[in-house]
Amino acid sequence: MTAPLDVPDASVDPASTPAVAGSGAAAIQGRSLGQIAWMRLKRDKVAMAGALVVIFLILVAVFAPLIVGAFGQDPTQWNSDLIDSSTMAPKDGTGISGDHLFGLEPVNGRDIFSRVVYGARISLLIAFLATLLSVTIGTLMGVTAGYFGGLVDSIISKTMDVFLAFPLLVFAIALAGIVPDEAFGLTGDTLRVALLVFVIGFFNWPYIGRIVRGQTLSLREREFVDAARSLGARGPYIIFREMLPNLVAPILIYSTLLIPSNVLFEAALSFLGVGVRPPTPTWGGMLSDAVRFYTIPHFMFFPGMAIFVTVLAFNLFGDGLRDALDPKAR
C-alpha cells in the first residue's frame, strides 16, 4: 500500500509553521543597483585610491586657510631677505625648510606650499562650476533632442556642431582681454572666476549633449516609456520622471571625466595670462612664472605635480566608476 498524502491540518496557523529551509537560514535579500555598483567599485583598488585622493584635494581646497595657517604663511607675503640679490634665487638654492615646506619662489620669496594649497581652491572651484554648467546645459539639450527628434533634433544637433567647431582658446584669450575690471556687478577675482566658468562650461556642453542624446534615442523606444505614453503622460513628465533617472549613470561618469579636462583648461588659460590675475595663486600662473627660472626645478615641480596628481586621480576614479556602473562589465 502507498502512504497517504500529507494533508495540512486546518487548525494549524500557517504563519506559525517553520520555513521549508533549514533552521537558521537567513531570508534572501535583493540588492539595489546602487548597492551592486558600490560593491564593484570597492573591489577596484585603483579607483578607490583615486577617490581618496580626490576627497583629500577637496578637503585641502576647503580648509586651505587652516592648513596654511598651521604649515605655511600668507601666499602673498614676500620674503626678500631670504633671496640672493645677485641671482634672485633663494639663498640656499630652494628655500625648503620647516617654515617653507615646498621652498620659496625666486625674486619675491613667496611660500610655494601656501600658493599651491590656495591654487587648489581656484582650480577645483572653476573646474566643478564649469562642469556643472556643461552638464546642466548638455543634459537638457541632449535629452530634448533625443526625445522629440525631427526638427528639434536637427536644430540642436547643428548647434552642437557649431559649438564643437568654435575656436574656444582663441575666444577665451580675446574675451579676457576686452572684459574690464568691473562688469555685471562683479570685480576682481570674482569676475575672473565667473568669466572662466562661463567660457569653459558654456562652450563644452555639446560633448555631454551628444552622449545624452544617444542614450535618449535608445531609451525612448523602451517599454516603460511606451507604457507611460499610453497612460497619457506628456513629454516633460516622461523626460524628467522616466528618462533622466536612467541617464544618471552616464552623466555621472562623464562628469568625473570632464572635471580633470577643465582643470587642465583653466591651468592653460592661467599659463597664458588670461586666467585669474596675480597675486592670486593659481597652478597655471605659477608654471608660467617658473618658465623664466628653469634652472630652479622646485619652482616648477610642485605646481606641476599638483596638476598631474589631480588629473590622474579624477581619471582613475572616473574609469572605475564607469566600470562599476556598466552592467556589461565584469
GROMACS .gro file of C-alpha atoms in nm:
model
  330
    1MET     CA    1   0.000   0.000   0.000
    2THR     CA    2   0.110   0.351  -0.069
    3ALA     CA    3   0.130   0.604   0.210
    4PRO     CA    4  -0.147   0.864   0.206
    5LEU     CA    5  -0.063   1.221   0.107
    6ASP     CA    6   0.001   1.463   0.393
    7VAL     CA    7  -0.295   1.693   0.430
    8PRO     CA    8  -0.233   2.014   0.629
    9ASP     CA    9  -0.435   2.044   0.945
   10ALA     CA   10  -0.677   2.337   0.918
   11SER     CA   11  -0.637   2.405   1.289
   12VAL     CA   12  -0.268   2.488   1.248
   13ASP     CA   13  -0.182   2.851   1.175
   14PRO     CA   14   0.036   2.868   0.857
   15ALA     CA   15   0.216   3.174   0.993
   16SER     CA   16   0.346   2.968   1.287
   17THR     CA   17   0.473   2.688   1.062
   18PRO     CA   18   0.854   2.687   1.024
   19ALA     CA   19   1.002   2.773   0.684
   20VAL     CA   20   1.093   2.498   0.442
   21ALA     CA   21   1.459   2.596   0.463
   22GLY     CA   22   1.664   2.464   0.749
   23SER     CA   23   1.665   2.635   1.083
   24GLY     CA   24   1.890   2.938   1.098
   25ALA     CA   25   1.869   3.011   0.725
   26ALA     CA   26   1.858   3.386   0.663
   27ALA     CA   27   1.599   3.536   0.433
   28ILE     CA   28   1.731   3.618   0.089
   29GLN     CA   29   1.756   3.993   0.037
   30GLY     CA   30   1.793   4.156  -0.301
   31ARG     CA   31   2.046   4.428  -0.375
   32SER     CA   32   1.969   4.756  -0.544
   33LEU     CA   33   2.163   4.875  -0.847
   34GLY     CA   34   2.337   5.130  -0.626
   35GLN     CA   35   2.449   4.861  -0.381
   36ILE     CA   36   2.580   4.644  -0.664
   37ALA     CA   37   2.772   4.937  -0.814
   38TRP     CA   38   2.921   5.026  -0.476
   39MET     CA   39   3.034   4.665  -0.418
   40ARG     CA   40   3.202   4.659  -0.759
   41LEU     CA   41   3.363   4.998  -0.703
   42LYS     CA   42   3.504   4.888  -0.366
   43ARG     CA   43   3.676   4.593  -0.532
   44ASP     CA   44   3.860   4.831  -0.769
   45LYS     CA   45   4.153   4.935  -0.551
   46VAL     CA   46   4.292   5.178  -0.810
   47ALA     CA   47   3.960   5.362  -0.839
   48MET     CA   48   3.924   5.377  -0.461
   49ALA     CA   49   4.275   5.521  -0.433
   50GLY     CA   50   4.180   5.785  -0.687
   51ALA     CA   51   3.863   5.862  -0.493
   52LEU     CA   52   4.060   5.907  -0.171
   53VAL     CA   53   4.299   6.147  -0.344
   54VAL     CA   54   4.004   6.342  -0.485
   55ILE     CA   55   3.848   6.371  -0.139
   56PHE     CA   56   4.184   6.479   0.001
   57LEU     CA   57   4.219   6.752  -0.264
   58ILE     CA   58   3.869   6.879  -0.195
   59LEU     CA   59   3.941   6.896   0.177
   60VAL     CA   60   4.267   7.081   0.108
   61ALA     CA   61   4.079   7.336  -0.103
   62VAL     CA   62   3.804   7.382   0.156
   63PHE     CA   63   4.036   7.412   0.456
   64ALA     CA   64   4.317   7.599   0.281
   65PRO     CA   65   4.325   7.886   0.535
   66LEU     CA   66   4.361   7.644   0.827
   67ILE     CA   67   4.629   7.437   0.651
   68VAL     CA   68   4.829   7.743   0.551
   69GLY     CA   69   4.793   7.889   0.900
   70ALA     CA   70   4.940   7.573   1.051
   71PHE     CA   71   5.211   7.485   0.798
   72GLY     CA   72   5.279   7.794   0.589
   73GLN     CA   73   5.229   8.167   0.563
   74ASP     CA   74   5.024   8.415   0.365
   75PRO     CA   75   5.062   8.324  -0.005
   76THR     CA   76   5.117   8.689  -0.099
   77GLN     CA   77   5.379   8.761   0.169
   78TRP     CA   78   5.727   8.843   0.038
   79ASN     CA   79   6.047   8.712   0.198
   80SER     CA   80   6.305   8.926   0.020
   81ASP     CA   81   6.557   8.875   0.299
   82LEU     CA   82   6.581   8.505   0.203
   83ILE     CA   83   6.656   8.582  -0.164
   84ASP     CA   84   7.004   8.630  -0.305
   85SER     CA   85   7.004   8.974  -0.469
   86SER     CA   86   7.261   8.870  -0.731
   87THR     CA   87   7.093   8.551  -0.858
   88MET     CA   88   6.735   8.633  -0.749
   89ALA     CA   89   6.710   8.275  -0.621
   90PRO     CA   90   6.671   8.153  -0.261
   91LYS     CA   91   6.999   8.179  -0.076
   92ASP     CA   92   7.024   7.806  -0.008
   93GLY     CA   93   6.907   7.713  -0.358
   94THR     CA   94   6.547   7.610  -0.280
   95GLY     CA   95   6.446   7.773   0.047
   96ILE     CA   96   6.295   7.444   0.169
   97SER     CA   97   6.277   7.438   0.548
   98GLY     CA   98   6.041   7.370   0.833
   99ASP     CA   99   5.876   7.708   0.775
  100HIS     CA  100   5.861   7.665   0.396
  101LEU     CA  101   5.783   7.302   0.314
  102PHE     CA  102   5.799   7.343  -0.065
  103GLY     CA  103   6.059   7.618  -0.067
  104LEU     CA  104   6.043   7.977  -0.187
  105GLU     CA  105   5.974   8.145  -0.519
  106PRO     CA  106   6.260   8.333  -0.685
  107VAL     CA  107   6.266   8.715  -0.685
  108ASN     CA  108   5.999   8.771  -0.416
  109GLY     CA  109   6.042   8.470  -0.186
  110ARG     CA  110   5.674   8.382  -0.155
  111ASP     CA  111   5.596   8.048   0.009
  112ILE     CA  112   5.532   7.785  -0.261
  113PHE     CA  113   5.344   7.549  -0.027
  114SER     CA  114   5.086   7.815   0.059
  115ARG     CA  115   5.043   7.912  -0.306
  116VAL     CA  116   4.995   7.551  -0.415
  117VAL     CA  117   4.733   7.495  -0.144
  118TYR     CA  118   4.542   7.812  -0.231
  119GLY     CA  119   4.580   7.732  -0.600
  120ALA     CA  120   4.374   7.418  -0.540
  121ARG     CA  121   4.078   7.637  -0.443
  122ILE     CA  122   4.082   7.826  -0.773
  123SER     CA  123   4.141   7.524  -0.996
  124LEU     CA  124   3.882   7.298  -0.833
  125LEU     CA  125   3.624   7.574  -0.795
  126ILE     CA  126   3.640   7.667  -1.162
  127ALA     CA  127   3.651   7.302  -1.273
  128PHE     CA  128   3.348   7.199  -1.065
  129LEU     CA  129   3.136   7.501  -1.157
  130ALA     CA  130   3.224   7.476  -1.526
  131THR     CA  131   3.141   7.104  -1.523
  132LEU     CA  132   2.809   7.173  -1.351
  133LEU     CA  133   2.722   7.431  -1.617
  134SER     CA  134   2.823   7.199  -1.903
  135VAL     CA  135   2.633   6.902  -1.758
  136THR     CA  136   2.318   7.105  -1.696
  137ILE     CA  137   2.302   7.254  -2.046
  138GLY     CA  138   2.421   6.938  -2.220
  139THR     CA  139   2.172   6.715  -2.038
  140LEU     CA  140   1.873   6.937  -2.112
  141MET     CA  141   1.965   6.987  -2.477
  142GLY     CA  142   2.062   6.623  -2.532
  143VAL     CA  143   1.751   6.470  -2.378
  144THR     CA  144   1.528   6.720  -2.560
  145ALA     CA  145   1.688   6.642  -2.896
  146GLY     CA  146   1.678   6.268  -2.841
  147TYR     CA  147   1.318   6.250  -2.720
  148PHE     CA  148   1.142   6.483  -2.962
  149GLY     CA  149   1.356   6.412  -3.269
  150GLY     CA  150   1.265   6.561  -3.605
  151LEU     CA  151   1.320   6.934  -3.648
  152VAL     CA  152   1.408   6.985  -3.281
  153ASP     CA  153   1.680   6.721  -3.302
  154SER     CA  154   1.814   6.868  -3.625
  155ILE     CA  155   1.840   7.222  -3.484
  156ILE     CA  156   2.007   7.113  -3.159
  157SER     CA  157   2.246   6.879  -3.341
  158LYS     CA  158   2.354   7.154  -3.579
  159THR     CA  159   2.403   7.386  -3.281
  160MET     CA  160   2.629   7.125  -3.123
  161ASP     CA  161   2.835   7.110  -3.442
  162VAL     CA  162   2.879   7.488  -3.437
  163PHE     CA  163   2.995   7.488  -3.074
  164LEU     CA  164   3.233   7.199  -3.135
  165ALA     CA  165   3.393   7.387  -3.424
  166PHE     CA  166   3.429   7.706  -3.221
  167PRO     CA  167   3.790   7.816  -3.150
  168LEU     CA  168   3.744   7.819  -2.774
  169LEU     CA  169   4.101   7.901  -2.673
  170VAL     CA  170   4.121   8.200  -2.909
  171PHE     CA  171   3.782   8.323  -2.791
  172ALA     CA  172   3.885   8.293  -2.425
  173ILE     CA  173   4.202   8.494  -2.486
  174ALA     CA  174   4.011   8.763  -2.675
  175LEU     CA  175   3.728   8.781  -2.421
  176ALA     CA  176   3.967   8.807  -2.127
  177GLY     CA  177   4.137   9.099  -2.296
  178ILE     CA  178   3.826   9.307  -2.355
  179VAL     CA  179   3.640   9.245  -2.027
  180PRO     CA  180   3.700   9.542  -1.793
  181ASP     CA  181   3.798   9.516  -1.428
  182GLU     CA  182   3.435   9.562  -1.326
  183ALA     CA  183   3.135   9.419  -1.508
  184PHE     CA  184   2.793   9.272  -1.425
  185GLY     CA  185   2.833   9.390  -1.067
  186LEU     CA  186   3.144   9.176  -1.018
  187THR     CA  187   3.504   9.282  -0.964
  188GLY     CA  188   3.847   9.132  -0.913
  189ASP     CA  189   3.886   8.757  -0.872
  190THR     CA  190   3.511   8.702  -0.860
  191LEU     CA  191   3.474   8.846  -1.209
  192ARG     CA  192   3.764   8.642  -1.346
  193VAL     CA  193   3.632   8.319  -1.195
  194ALA     CA  194   3.282   8.384  -1.332
  195LEU     CA  195   3.430   8.461  -1.675
  196LEU     CA  196   3.634   8.139  -1.680
  197VAL     CA  197   3.338   7.931  -1.563
  198PHE     CA  198   3.125   8.076  -1.842
  199VAL     CA  199   3.386   8.027  -2.114
  200ILE     CA  200   3.482   7.673  -2.012
  201GLY     CA  201   3.138   7.550  -1.912
  202PHE     CA  202   2.916   7.712  -2.176
  203PHE     CA  203   3.124   7.604  -2.474
  204ASN     CA  204   3.185   7.245  -2.359
  205TRP     CA  205   2.826   7.131  -2.321
  206PRO     CA  206   2.797   6.967  -2.669
  207TYR     CA  207   3.026   6.681  -2.560
  208ILE     CA  208   2.790   6.557  -2.293
  209GLY     CA  209   2.494   6.667  -2.505
  210ARG     CA  210   2.585   6.413  -2.771
  211ILE     CA  211   2.622   6.135  -2.515
  212VAL     CA  212   2.286   6.211  -2.354
  213ARG     CA  213   2.118   6.239  -2.696
  214GLY     CA  214   2.242   5.895  -2.797
  215GLN     CA  215   2.124   5.738  -2.472
  216THR     CA  216   1.785   5.910  -2.501
  217LEU     CA  217   1.734   5.777  -2.856
  218SER     CA  218   1.769   5.428  -2.711
  219LEU     CA  219   1.555   5.490  -2.403
  220ARG     CA  220   1.259   5.641  -2.586
  221GLU     CA  221   1.193   5.304  -2.755
  222ARG     CA  222   1.183   5.113  -2.426
  223GLU     CA  223   0.866   4.956  -2.288
  224PHE     CA  224   0.839   5.175  -1.978
  225VAL     CA  225   0.835   5.488  -2.195
  226ASP     CA  226   0.564   5.339  -2.416
  227ALA     CA  227   0.367   5.246  -2.106
  228ALA     CA  228   0.391   5.599  -1.966
  229ARG     CA  229   0.290   5.744  -2.302
  230SER     CA  230  -0.009   5.508  -2.330
  231LEU     CA  231  -0.128   5.620  -1.987
  232GLY     CA  232  -0.142   5.978  -2.108
  233ALA     CA  233   0.188   6.110  -1.975
  234ARG     CA  234   0.317   6.418  -2.154
  235GLY     CA  235   0.667   6.489  -2.281
  236PRO     CA  236   0.802   6.683  -1.979
  237TYR     CA  237   0.682   6.414  -1.738
  238ILE     CA  238   0.842   6.136  -1.942
  239ILE     CA  239   1.167   6.328  -1.975
  240PHE     CA  240   1.208   6.424  -1.610
  241ARG     CA  241   1.044   6.127  -1.437
  242GLU     CA  242   1.115   5.837  -1.670
  243MET     CA  243   1.427   5.915  -1.874
  244LEU     CA  244   1.651   6.132  -1.656
  245PRO     CA  245   1.670   5.876  -1.370
  246ASN     CA  246   1.801   5.624  -1.624
  247LEU     CA  247   2.059   5.875  -1.751
  248VAL     CA  248   2.220   5.937  -1.412
  249ALA     CA  249   2.495   5.678  -1.465
  250PRO     CA  250   2.636   5.811  -1.797
  251ILE     CA  251   2.601   6.170  -1.678
  252LEU     CA  252   2.786   6.095  -1.355
  253ILE     CA  253   3.062   5.906  -1.535
  254TYR     CA  254   3.118   6.179  -1.793
  255SER     CA  255   3.117   6.447  -1.523
  256THR     CA  256   3.404   6.279  -1.337
  257LEU     CA  257   3.600   6.262  -1.662
  258LEU     CA  258   3.518   6.621  -1.759
  259ILE     CA  259   3.644   6.775  -1.434
  260PRO     CA  260   4.015   6.696  -1.499
  261SER     CA  261   3.982   6.834  -1.853
  262ASN     CA  262   3.851   7.158  -1.707
  263VAL     CA  263   4.138   7.165  -1.455
  264LEU     CA  264   4.383   7.145  -1.744
  265PHE     CA  265   4.196   7.410  -1.944
  266GLU     CA  266   4.194   7.652  -1.652
  267ALA     CA  267   4.566   7.591  -1.597
  268ALA     CA  268   4.632   7.655  -1.965
  269LEU     CA  269   4.443   7.985  -1.957
  270SER     CA  270   4.627   8.092  -1.642
  271PHE     CA  271   4.956   7.990  -1.802
  272LEU     CA  272   4.876   8.216  -2.097
  273GLY     CA  273   4.795   8.503  -1.862
  274VAL     CA  274   4.419   8.523  -1.923
  275GLY     CA  275   4.305   8.342  -1.609
  276VAL     CA  276   4.277   8.473  -1.255
  277ARG     CA  277   4.518   8.761  -1.223
  278PRO     CA  278   4.814   8.771  -0.981
  279PRO     CA  279   4.886   8.789  -0.696
  280THR     CA  280   4.604   8.535  -0.651
  281PRO     CA  281   4.781   8.197  -0.673
  282THR     CA  282   4.688   7.954  -0.950
  283TRP     CA  283   4.872   7.642  -1.062
  284GLY     CA  284   4.889   7.754  -1.423
  285GLY     CA  285   5.009   8.100  -1.323
  286MET     CA  286   5.284   7.950  -1.108
  287LEU     CA  287   5.402   7.740  -1.403
  288SER     CA  288   5.404   8.049  -1.621
  289ASP     CA  289   5.626   8.231  -1.370
  290ALA     CA  290   5.852   7.927  -1.336
  291VAL     CA  291   5.935   7.916  -1.708
  292ARG     CA  292   6.179   8.204  -1.665
  293PHE     CA  293   6.361   8.017  -1.387
  294TYR     CA  294   6.406   7.675  -1.546
  295THR     CA  295   6.732   7.633  -1.356
  296ILE     CA  296   6.533   7.625  -1.029
  297PRO     CA  297   6.337   7.299  -1.072
  298HIS     CA  298   6.142   7.302  -0.745
  299PHE     CA  299   5.959   7.619  -0.854
  300MET     CA  300   5.801   7.429  -1.146
  301PHE     CA  301   5.787   7.085  -0.986
  302PHE     CA  302   5.529   7.141  -0.712
  303PRO     CA  303   5.252   7.318  -0.911
  304GLY     CA  304   5.314   7.078  -1.200
  305MET     CA  305   5.278   6.777  -0.970
  306ALA     CA  306   4.961   6.926  -0.821
  307ILE     CA  307   4.803   6.940  -1.167
  308PHE     CA  308   4.931   6.591  -1.255
  309VAL     CA  309   4.802   6.427  -0.935
  310THR     CA  310   4.464   6.599  -0.962
  311VAL     CA  311   4.404   6.498  -1.323
  312LEU     CA  312   4.529   6.143  -1.265
  313ALA     CA  313   4.312   6.093  -0.955
  314PHE     CA  314   3.995   6.211  -1.128
  315ASN     CA  315   4.066   5.997  -1.435
  316LEU     CA  316   4.130   5.683  -1.229
  317PHE     CA  317   3.816   5.738  -1.025
  318GLY     CA  318   3.613   5.810  -1.339
  319ASP     CA  319   3.734   5.491  -1.509
  320GLY     CA  320   3.650   5.285  -1.202
  321LEU     CA  321   3.309   5.446  -1.171
  322ARG     CA  322   3.238   5.371  -1.536
  323ASP     CA  323   3.323   5.004  -1.484
  324ALA     CA  324   3.114   4.985  -1.167
  325LEU     CA  325   2.805   5.137  -1.327
  326ASP     CA  326   2.833   4.943  -1.652
  327PRO     CA  327   2.612   4.632  -1.623
  328LYS     CA  328   2.802   4.464  -1.908
  329ALA     CA  329   3.143   4.495  -1.741
  330ARG     CA  330   3.285   4.204  -1.544
   0.00000   0.00000   0.00000
